[in-house]
Structure formats: structure tokens, C-alpha cells
CSV table of C-alpha atoms in Angstrom, one decimal:
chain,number,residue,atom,x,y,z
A,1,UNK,CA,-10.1,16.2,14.1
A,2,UNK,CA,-10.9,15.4,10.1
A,3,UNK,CA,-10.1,17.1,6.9
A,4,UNK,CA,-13.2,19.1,6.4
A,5,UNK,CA,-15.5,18.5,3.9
A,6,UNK,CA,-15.7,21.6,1.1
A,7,UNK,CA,-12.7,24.0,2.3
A,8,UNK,CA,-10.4,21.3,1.2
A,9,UNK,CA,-12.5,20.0,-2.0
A,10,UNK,CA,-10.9,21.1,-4.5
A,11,UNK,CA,-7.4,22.0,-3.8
A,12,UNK,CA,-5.2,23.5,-6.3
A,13,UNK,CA,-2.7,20.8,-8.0
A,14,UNK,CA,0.0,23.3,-8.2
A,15,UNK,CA,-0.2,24.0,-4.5
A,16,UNK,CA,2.2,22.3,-1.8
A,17,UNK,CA,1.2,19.4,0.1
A,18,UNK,CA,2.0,21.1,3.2
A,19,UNK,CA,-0.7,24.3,2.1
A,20,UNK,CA,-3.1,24.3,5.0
A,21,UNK,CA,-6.4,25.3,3.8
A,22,UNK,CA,-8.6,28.2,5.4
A,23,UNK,CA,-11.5,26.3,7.3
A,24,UNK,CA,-9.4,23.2,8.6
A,25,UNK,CA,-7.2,21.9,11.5
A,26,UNK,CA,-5.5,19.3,9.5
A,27,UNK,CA,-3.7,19.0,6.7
A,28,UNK,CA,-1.1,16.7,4.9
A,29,UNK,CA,2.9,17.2,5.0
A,30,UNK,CA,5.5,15.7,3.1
A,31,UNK,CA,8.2,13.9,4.8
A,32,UNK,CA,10.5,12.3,3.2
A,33,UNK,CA,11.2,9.9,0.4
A,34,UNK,CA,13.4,6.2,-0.2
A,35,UNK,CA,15.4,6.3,-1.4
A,36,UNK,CA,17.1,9.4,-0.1
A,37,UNK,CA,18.3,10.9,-3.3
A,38,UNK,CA,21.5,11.9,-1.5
A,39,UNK,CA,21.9,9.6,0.6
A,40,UNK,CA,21.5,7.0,-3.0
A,41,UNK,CA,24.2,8.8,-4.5
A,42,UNK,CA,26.8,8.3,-1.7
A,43,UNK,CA,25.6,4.8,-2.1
A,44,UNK,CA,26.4,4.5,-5.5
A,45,UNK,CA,30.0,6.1,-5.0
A,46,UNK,CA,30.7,3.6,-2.3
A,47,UNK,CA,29.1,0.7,-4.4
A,48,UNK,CA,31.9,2.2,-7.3
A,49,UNK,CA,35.0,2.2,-4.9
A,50,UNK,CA,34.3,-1.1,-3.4
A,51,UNK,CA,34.0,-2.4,-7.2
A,52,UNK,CA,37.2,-1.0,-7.8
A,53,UNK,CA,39.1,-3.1,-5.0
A,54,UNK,CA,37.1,-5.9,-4.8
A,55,UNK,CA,35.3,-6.9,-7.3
A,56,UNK,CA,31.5,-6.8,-9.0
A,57,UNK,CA,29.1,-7.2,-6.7
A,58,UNK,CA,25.1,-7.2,-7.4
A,59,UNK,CA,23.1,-4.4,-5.5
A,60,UNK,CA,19.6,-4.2,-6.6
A,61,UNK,CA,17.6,-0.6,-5.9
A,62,UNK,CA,13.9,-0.3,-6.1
A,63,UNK,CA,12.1,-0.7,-9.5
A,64,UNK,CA,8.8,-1.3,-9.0
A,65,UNK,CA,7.5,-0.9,-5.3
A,66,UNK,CA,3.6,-2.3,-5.5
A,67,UNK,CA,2.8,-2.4,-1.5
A,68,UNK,CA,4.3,-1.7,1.8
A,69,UNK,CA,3.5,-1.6,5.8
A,70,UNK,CA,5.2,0.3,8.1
A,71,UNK,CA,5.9,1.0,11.9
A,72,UNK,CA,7.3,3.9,11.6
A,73,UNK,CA,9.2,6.7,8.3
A,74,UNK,CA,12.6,4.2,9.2
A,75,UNK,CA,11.1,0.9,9.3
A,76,UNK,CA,9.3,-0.1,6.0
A,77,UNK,CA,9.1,-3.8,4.2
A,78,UNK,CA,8.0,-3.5,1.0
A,79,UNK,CA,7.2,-5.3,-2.1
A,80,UNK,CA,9.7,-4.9,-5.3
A,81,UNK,CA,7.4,-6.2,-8.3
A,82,UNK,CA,9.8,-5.0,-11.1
A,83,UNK,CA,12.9,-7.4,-8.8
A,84,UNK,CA,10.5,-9.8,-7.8
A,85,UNK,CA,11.6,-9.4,-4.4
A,86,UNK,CA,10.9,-8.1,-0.9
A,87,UNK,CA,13.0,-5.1,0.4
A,88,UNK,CA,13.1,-3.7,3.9
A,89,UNK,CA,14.2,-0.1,5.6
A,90,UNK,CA,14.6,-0.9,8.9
A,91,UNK,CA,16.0,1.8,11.4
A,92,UNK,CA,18.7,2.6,8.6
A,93,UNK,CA,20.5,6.1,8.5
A,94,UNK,CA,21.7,5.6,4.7
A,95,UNK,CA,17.9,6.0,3.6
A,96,UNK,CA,18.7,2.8,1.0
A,97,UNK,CA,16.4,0.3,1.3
A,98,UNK,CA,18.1,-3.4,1.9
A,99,UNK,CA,17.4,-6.4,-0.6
A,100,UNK,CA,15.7,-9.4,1.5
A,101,UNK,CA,17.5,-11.8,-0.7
A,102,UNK,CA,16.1,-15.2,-1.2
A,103,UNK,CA,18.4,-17.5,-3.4
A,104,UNK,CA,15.9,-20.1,-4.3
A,105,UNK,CA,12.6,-17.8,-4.3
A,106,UNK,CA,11.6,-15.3,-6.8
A,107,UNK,CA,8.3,-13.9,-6.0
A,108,UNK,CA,7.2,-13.3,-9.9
A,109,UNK,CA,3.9,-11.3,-9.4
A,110,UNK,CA,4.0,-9.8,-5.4
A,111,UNK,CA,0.6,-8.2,-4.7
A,112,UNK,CA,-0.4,-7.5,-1.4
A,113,UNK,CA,1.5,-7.1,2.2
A,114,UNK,CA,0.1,-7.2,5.9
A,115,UNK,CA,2.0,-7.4,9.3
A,116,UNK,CA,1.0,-9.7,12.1
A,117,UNK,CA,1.4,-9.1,15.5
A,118,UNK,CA,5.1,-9.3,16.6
A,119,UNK,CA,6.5,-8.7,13.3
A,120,UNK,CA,5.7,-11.3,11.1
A,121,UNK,CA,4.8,-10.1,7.6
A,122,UNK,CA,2.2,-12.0,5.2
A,123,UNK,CA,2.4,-11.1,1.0
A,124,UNK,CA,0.8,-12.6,-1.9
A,125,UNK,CA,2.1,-13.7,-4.9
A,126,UNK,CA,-1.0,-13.5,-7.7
A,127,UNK,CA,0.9,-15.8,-10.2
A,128,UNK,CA,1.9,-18.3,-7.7
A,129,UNK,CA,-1.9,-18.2,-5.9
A,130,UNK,CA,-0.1,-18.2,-2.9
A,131,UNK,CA,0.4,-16.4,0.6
A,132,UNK,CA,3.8,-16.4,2.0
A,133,UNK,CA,4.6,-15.8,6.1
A,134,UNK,CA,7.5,-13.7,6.5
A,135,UNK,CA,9.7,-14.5,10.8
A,136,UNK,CA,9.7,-11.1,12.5
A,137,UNK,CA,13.6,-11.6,11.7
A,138,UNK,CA,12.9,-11.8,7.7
A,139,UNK,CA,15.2,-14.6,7.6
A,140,UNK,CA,12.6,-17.4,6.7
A,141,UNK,CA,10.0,-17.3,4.3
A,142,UNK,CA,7.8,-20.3,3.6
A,143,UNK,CA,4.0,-20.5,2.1
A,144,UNK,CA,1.1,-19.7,4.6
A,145,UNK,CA,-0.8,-23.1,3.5
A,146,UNK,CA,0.2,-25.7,1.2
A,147,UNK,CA,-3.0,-26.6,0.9
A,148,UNK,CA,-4.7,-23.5,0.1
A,149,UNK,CA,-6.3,-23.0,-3.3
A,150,UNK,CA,-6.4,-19.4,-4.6
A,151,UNK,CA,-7.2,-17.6,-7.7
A,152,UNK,CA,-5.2,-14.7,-8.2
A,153,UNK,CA,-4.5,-13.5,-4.7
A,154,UNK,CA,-3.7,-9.7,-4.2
A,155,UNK,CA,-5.1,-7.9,-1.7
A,156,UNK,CA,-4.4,-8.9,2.1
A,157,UNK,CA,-5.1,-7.6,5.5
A,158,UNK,CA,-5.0,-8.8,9.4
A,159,UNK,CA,-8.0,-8.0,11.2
A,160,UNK,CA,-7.2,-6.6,14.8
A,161,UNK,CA,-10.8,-7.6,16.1
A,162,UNK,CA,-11.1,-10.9,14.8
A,163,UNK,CA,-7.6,-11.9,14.5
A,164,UNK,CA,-8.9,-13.5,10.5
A,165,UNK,CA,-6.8,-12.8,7.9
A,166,UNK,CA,-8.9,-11.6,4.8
A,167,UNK,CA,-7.7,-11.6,0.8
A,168,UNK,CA,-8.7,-10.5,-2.2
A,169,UNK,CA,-9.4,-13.6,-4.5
A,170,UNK,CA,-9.5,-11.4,-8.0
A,171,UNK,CA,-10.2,-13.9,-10.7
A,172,UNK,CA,-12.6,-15.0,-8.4
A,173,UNK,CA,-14.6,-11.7,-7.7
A,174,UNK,CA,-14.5,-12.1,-4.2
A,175,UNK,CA,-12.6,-12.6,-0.9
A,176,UNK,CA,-11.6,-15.8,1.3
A,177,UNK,CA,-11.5,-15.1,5.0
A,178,UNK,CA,-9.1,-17.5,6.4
A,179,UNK,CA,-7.7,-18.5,10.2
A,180,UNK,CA,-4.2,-17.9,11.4
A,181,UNK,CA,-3.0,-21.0,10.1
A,182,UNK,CA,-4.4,-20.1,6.2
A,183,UNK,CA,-7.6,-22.3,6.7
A,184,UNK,CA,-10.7,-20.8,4.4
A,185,UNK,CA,-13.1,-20.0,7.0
A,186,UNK,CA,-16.0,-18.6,4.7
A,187,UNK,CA,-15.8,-16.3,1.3
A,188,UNK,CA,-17.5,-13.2,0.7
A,189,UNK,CA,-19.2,-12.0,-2.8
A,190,UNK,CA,-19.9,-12.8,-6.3
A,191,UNK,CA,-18.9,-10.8,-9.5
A,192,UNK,CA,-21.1,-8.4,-10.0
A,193,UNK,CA,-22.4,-4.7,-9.4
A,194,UNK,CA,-24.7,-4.9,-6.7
A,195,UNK,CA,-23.8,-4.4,-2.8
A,196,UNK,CA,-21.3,-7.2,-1.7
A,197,UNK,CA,-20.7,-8.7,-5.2
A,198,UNK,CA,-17.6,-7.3,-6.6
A,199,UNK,CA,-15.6,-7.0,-10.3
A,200,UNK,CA,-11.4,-7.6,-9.9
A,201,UNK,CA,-11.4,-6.6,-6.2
A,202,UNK,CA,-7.9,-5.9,-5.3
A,203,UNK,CA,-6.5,-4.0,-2.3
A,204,UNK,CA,-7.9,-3.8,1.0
A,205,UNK,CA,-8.3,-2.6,4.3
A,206,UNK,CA,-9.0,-3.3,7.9
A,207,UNK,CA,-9.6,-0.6,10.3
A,208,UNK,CA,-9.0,-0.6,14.3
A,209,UNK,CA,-12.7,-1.1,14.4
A,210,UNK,CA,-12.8,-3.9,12.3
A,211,UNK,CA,-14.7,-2.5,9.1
A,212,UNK,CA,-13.0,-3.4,5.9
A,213,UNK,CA,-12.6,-1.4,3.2
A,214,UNK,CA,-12.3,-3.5,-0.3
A,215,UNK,CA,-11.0,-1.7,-3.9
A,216,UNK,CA,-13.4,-2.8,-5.9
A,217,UNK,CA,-11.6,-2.1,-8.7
A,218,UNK,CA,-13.2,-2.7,-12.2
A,219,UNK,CA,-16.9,-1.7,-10.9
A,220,UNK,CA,-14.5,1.9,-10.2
A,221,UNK,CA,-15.5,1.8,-6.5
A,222,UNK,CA,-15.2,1.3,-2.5
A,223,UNK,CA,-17.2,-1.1,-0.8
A,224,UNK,CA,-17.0,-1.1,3.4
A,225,UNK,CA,-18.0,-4.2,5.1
A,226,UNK,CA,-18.3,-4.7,9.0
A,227,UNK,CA,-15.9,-7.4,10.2
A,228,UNK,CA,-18.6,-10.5,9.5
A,229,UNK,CA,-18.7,-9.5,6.0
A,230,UNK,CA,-22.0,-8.0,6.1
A,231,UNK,CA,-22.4,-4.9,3.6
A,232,UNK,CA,-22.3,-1.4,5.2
A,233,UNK,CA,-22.0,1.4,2.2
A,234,UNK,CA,-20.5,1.7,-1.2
A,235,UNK,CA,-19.0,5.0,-2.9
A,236,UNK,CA,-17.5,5.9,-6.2
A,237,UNK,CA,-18.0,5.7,-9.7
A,238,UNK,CA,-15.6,5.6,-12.6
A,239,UNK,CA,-14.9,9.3,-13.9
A,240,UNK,CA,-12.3,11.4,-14.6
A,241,UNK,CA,-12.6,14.6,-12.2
A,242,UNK,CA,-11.9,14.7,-8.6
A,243,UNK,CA,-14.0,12.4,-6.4
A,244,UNK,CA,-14.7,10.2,-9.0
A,245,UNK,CA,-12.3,6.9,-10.0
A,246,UNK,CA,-10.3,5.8,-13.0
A,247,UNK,CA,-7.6,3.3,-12.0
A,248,UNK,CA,-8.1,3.0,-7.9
A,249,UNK,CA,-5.2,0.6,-6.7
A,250,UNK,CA,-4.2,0.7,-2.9
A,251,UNK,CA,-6.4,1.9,0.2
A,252,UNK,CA,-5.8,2.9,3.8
A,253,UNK,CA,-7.9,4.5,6.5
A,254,UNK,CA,-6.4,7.1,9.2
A,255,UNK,CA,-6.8,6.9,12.5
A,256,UNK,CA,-9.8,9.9,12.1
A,257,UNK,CA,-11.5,7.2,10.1
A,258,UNK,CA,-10.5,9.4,6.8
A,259,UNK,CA,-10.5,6.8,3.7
A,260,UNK,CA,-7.4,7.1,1.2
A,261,UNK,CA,-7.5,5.8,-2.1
A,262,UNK,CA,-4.4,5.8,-4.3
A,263,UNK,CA,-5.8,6.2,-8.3
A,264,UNK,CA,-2.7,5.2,-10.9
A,265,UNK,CA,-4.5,7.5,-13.6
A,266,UNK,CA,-4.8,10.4,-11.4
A,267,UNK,CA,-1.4,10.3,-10.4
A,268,UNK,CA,-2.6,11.8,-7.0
A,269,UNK,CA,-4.4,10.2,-3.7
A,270,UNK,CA,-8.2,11.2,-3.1
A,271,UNK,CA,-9.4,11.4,0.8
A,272,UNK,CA,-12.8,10.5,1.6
A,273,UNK,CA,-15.0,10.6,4.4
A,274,UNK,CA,-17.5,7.4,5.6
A,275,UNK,CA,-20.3,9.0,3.5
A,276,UNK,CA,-18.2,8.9,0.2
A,277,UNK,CA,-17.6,13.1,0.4
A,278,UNK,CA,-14.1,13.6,-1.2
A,279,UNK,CA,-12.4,15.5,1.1
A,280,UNK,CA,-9.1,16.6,-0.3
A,281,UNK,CA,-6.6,15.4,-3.1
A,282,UNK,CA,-2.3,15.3,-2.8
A,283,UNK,CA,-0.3,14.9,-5.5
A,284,UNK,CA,0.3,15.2,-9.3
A,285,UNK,CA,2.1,13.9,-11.9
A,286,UNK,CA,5.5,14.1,-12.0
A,287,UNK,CA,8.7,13.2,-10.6
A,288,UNK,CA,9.7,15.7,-8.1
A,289,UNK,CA,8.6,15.2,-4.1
A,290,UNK,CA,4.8,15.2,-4.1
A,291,UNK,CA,4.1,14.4,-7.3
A,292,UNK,CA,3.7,10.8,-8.3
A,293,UNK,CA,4.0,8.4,-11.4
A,294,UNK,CA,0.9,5.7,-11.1
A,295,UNK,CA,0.8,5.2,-7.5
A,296,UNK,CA,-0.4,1.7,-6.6
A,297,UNK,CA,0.1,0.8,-2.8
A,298,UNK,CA,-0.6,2.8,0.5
A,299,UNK,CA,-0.3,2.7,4.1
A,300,UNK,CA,-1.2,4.8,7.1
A,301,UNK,CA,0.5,4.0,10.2
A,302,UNK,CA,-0.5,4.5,14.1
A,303,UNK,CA,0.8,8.5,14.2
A,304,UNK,CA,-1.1,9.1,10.6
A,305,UNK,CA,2.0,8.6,8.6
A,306,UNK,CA,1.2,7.9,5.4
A,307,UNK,CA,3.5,6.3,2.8
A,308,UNK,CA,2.5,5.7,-0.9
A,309,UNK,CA,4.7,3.1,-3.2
A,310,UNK,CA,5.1,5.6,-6.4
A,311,UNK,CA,5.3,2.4,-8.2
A,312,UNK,CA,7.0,4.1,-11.7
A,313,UNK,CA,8.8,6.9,-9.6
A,314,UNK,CA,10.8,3.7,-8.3
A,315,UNK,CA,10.3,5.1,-4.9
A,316,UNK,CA,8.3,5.5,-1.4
A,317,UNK,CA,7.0,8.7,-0.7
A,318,UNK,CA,5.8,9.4,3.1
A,319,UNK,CA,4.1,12.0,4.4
A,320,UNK,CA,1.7,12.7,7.5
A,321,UNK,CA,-1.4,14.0,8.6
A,322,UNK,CA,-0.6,17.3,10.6
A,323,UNK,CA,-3.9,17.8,13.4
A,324,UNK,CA,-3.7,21.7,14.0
A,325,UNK,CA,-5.7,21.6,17.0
């Protein structure tokens, strides 16, 4: 089942994310948020009482959240731009997310996240040009390749057909394909506006199928590539009404084959189809549960679970794609 095209096209910002529209068999639900605001505030008292009998201690809660992957709404690693640090919600019950702390590493401009197979986690660091490989046990955290020369780094994804791991080279206007190891195997595109030739690509995406689905950011559009790189279609232009782009930042694909594109000027996440047909639009601005505040990253899990960093919100908002039939 899709979101179908037209019933769904332009939904009223002032309704729920939950409204299901007449015409359709699925729709979008919110979930839940991190951190829990109650569950935050019984942090906070603890965090007061334990200052009380022993001491200061440093606790760190989410400022700027830029990307994330998840298994499931309890298990989340995501990347803290604003700490300069990786956090992780993993089967917790206090809804706080944990600080992966790092003594000798700050991370001082995080981009991009992907997870391996078996847990292991790969993020970019645009300032440093580097990739770092995260154990399955986030206690270790080293560089993917020495050796590896980047420029500006940001988007990052694993593809499940090919087992290559593809990044988004932004000063470079175009993407590196590299080998488990981090070894360039080829690089795709120029700068440019024509098909395959890109201006400040930044996020993007692999589906099961093995298309990828690149932000193509400053030409205010999607490109979709099949898994060799070769160009398949293109949608978007830059605009400032629904279905068009002003600021796109993080993409994801359901498992319909539904394309989400988080805009940071909209405030809100537009849903696309393969032919470019905007589909239907959540969120607004704002700071209460499905509104956002310049949301940058997004991720869509294997049950259609769909989690959005609401980067100036200083929170993760998830919510899930409800089939009907």
C-alpha cells in the first residue's frame, strides 16, 4: 500500500499527523519523542539529589541532533553536532538518551550516520574529512581509513546489494564509492546541473533494492541512481510551496518505496513518489509534538518507523507509517 497521490496533496498544516485522509489506506502517526519530556524531568531531579550528596557531575542532553539510524523507537545512535558527540538510546525505559563519551575525541562537525551489518555504525566528520567505524558495542571508535582523502564528507550510506559504502564528497560535488575497508573504488559526478553532476550533495540514501537517492542540495533537488551509479530520474526544484524545495537536508525511502525529504525552511517533511508526485506533507513549525524547528536528519526503519532529528527542537521525533489495509 502507498500514500496516494492527490487525496493526500495538500494536507492542512493545522491538522494532526495521525488525520487519515479520505481516499487512502495509509497514513502517518506520531509516536513518541527523546527525550521523554517526563521522563527528562525525573532525570533532572535525580541528576539534582545526586549533586546534593555527591558532588557535580557533567551530564550532557541533546543540543543539536544532525542524523540518526535506528533498529527500532528504543534503540537509536545519533549524532550530537551542537556536543560534538555521539549519543545512543538503546532499549532504555528513562527515554534519556546516553552520552557515548570519548575522552580524547571530539567529533567537531558530525554529518552523516549509517549501520553495518551486526551493529557497527559508520559517521562522518566534514571538518575532519574523515569516516569513523563505530564496534557493535560502541566502546571503540577509530577512523575507517587513514589513508583516505576526503573533501567535506557528509552524507553516508551502506548498500545492502553491493555491500559498498557510498559518501557524499560536498566540496567536491560528488560521491566516492568505497569497499568495506574505506578503499575509493570509483566516484560519481561533477558540479553541475545536469543529470548525475551535482551542486553541495549532502545526505543520502540506499534502498533494499539498491537505488540511491542523493540530496542534491544547492541545485534544490533529488537525484536517484541505480546501485552502479548510473542516472535513473531527478525531481525538484527550489520553491517555496509544497512539492517544491528550499533548504532539503536528510532523506529516507519506506519500505513502499515512498521518498522522504526533510526541508529545514519548511519546518515540515515532504513524501514523494518515484515520479517526483508530492504525496503528502507532516509537520510545522513549532515546538510542540509534530511540529519541528529546521529538521535536518531522517530515518525510516524496517516496520516504516520514521524518526526525524528536529535539530533546533534539541530532540528526535518518531513516528510511523500506519497501512490501513
Amino acid at each position: 500500500m502507498v500514500l496516494c497521490a492527490g487525496s493526500v496533496l495538500a494536507r492542512n498544516p493545522h491538522d494532526s499527523a495521525d488525520t487519515k485522509h479520505a481516499g487512502t489506506d495509509a497514513y502517518i502517526t506520531w509516536v513518541n519523542q527523546y527525550p521523554i519530556p517526563q521522563a527528562a524531568h525525573k532525570h533532572a531531579v535525580l541528576h539534582r539529589l545526586l549533586k546534593m550528596f555527591i558532588g557535580e557531575r557533567k551530564e550532557l542532553s541533546l543540543k543539536r541532533p544532525v542524523a540518526l539510524v535506528a533498529t527500532d523507537p528504543h534503540t537509536i545512535t545519533l549524532l550530537d553536532q551542537g556536543n560534538q558527540t555521539v549519543f545512543d538510546i538503546a532499549g532504555t525505559e528513562s527515554g534519556v538518551p546516553r552520552c557515548i563519551r570519548k575522552k580524547e575525541q571530539a567529533f567537531s562537525s558530525l554529518a552523516g550516520i549509517c549501520s553495518l551489518p551486526g551493529g557497527t555504525i559508520l559517521f562522518t566528520d566534514s571538518r575532519q574529512n574523515k569516516i569513523f567505524r563505530m564496534s557493535a558495542d560502541r566502546r571503540h571508535i577509530r577512523p575507517l581509513n587513514d589513508s583516505l582523502v576526503l573533501q567535506q564528507p557528509t552524507g553516508i550510506a551502506w548498500s545492502p546489494v553491493t555491500g559498498e559504502i557510498w559518501v557524499t564528497e560536498t566540496a567536491a560535488h560528488s560521491i566516492s564509492v568505497l569497499d568495506s575497508a574505506g578503499r575509493r573504488l570509483r566516484t560519481i559526478g561533477k558540479r553541475g546541473g545536469d543529470t548525475a553532476e551535482f551542486n553541495f550533495p549532502t545526505s543520502l540514501s540506499i534502498g533494499q533494492d539498491g537505488d540511491v537517492y542523493v540530496v542534491d542540495a544547492m541545485n534544490f533537488r533529488v537525484q536517484v541512481l541505480d546501485k552502479n551509479g548510473n542516472f535513473i530520474s531527478v525531481f525538484g526544484e527550489a520553491g517555496d510551496a509544497s512539492g517544491y524545495m528550499a533548504r532539503p537536508k536528510g532523506i529516507a525511502t519506506d519500505s513502499y518505496g515512498n521518498i522522504y525529504v526533510s526541508d529545514a525552511l519548511f519546518h515540515a517533511v515532504q513524501i514523494f513518489n518515484r515520479k517526483g508526485d508530492l504525496l503528502y506533507t507532516f509537520g510545522r513549525q513549532g515546538t510542540e509534538k509534530e511540529e519541528f524547528w529546521m529538521p535536518e536528519g531522517i530515518y525510516i526503519d524496517s516496520r516504516n518507523y520514521i524518526y526525524v532529528a528536529d535539530t533546533y527542537n534539541s530532540r528526535i521525533q518518531v513516528f510511523q507509517l500506519i497501512n490501513g489495509g
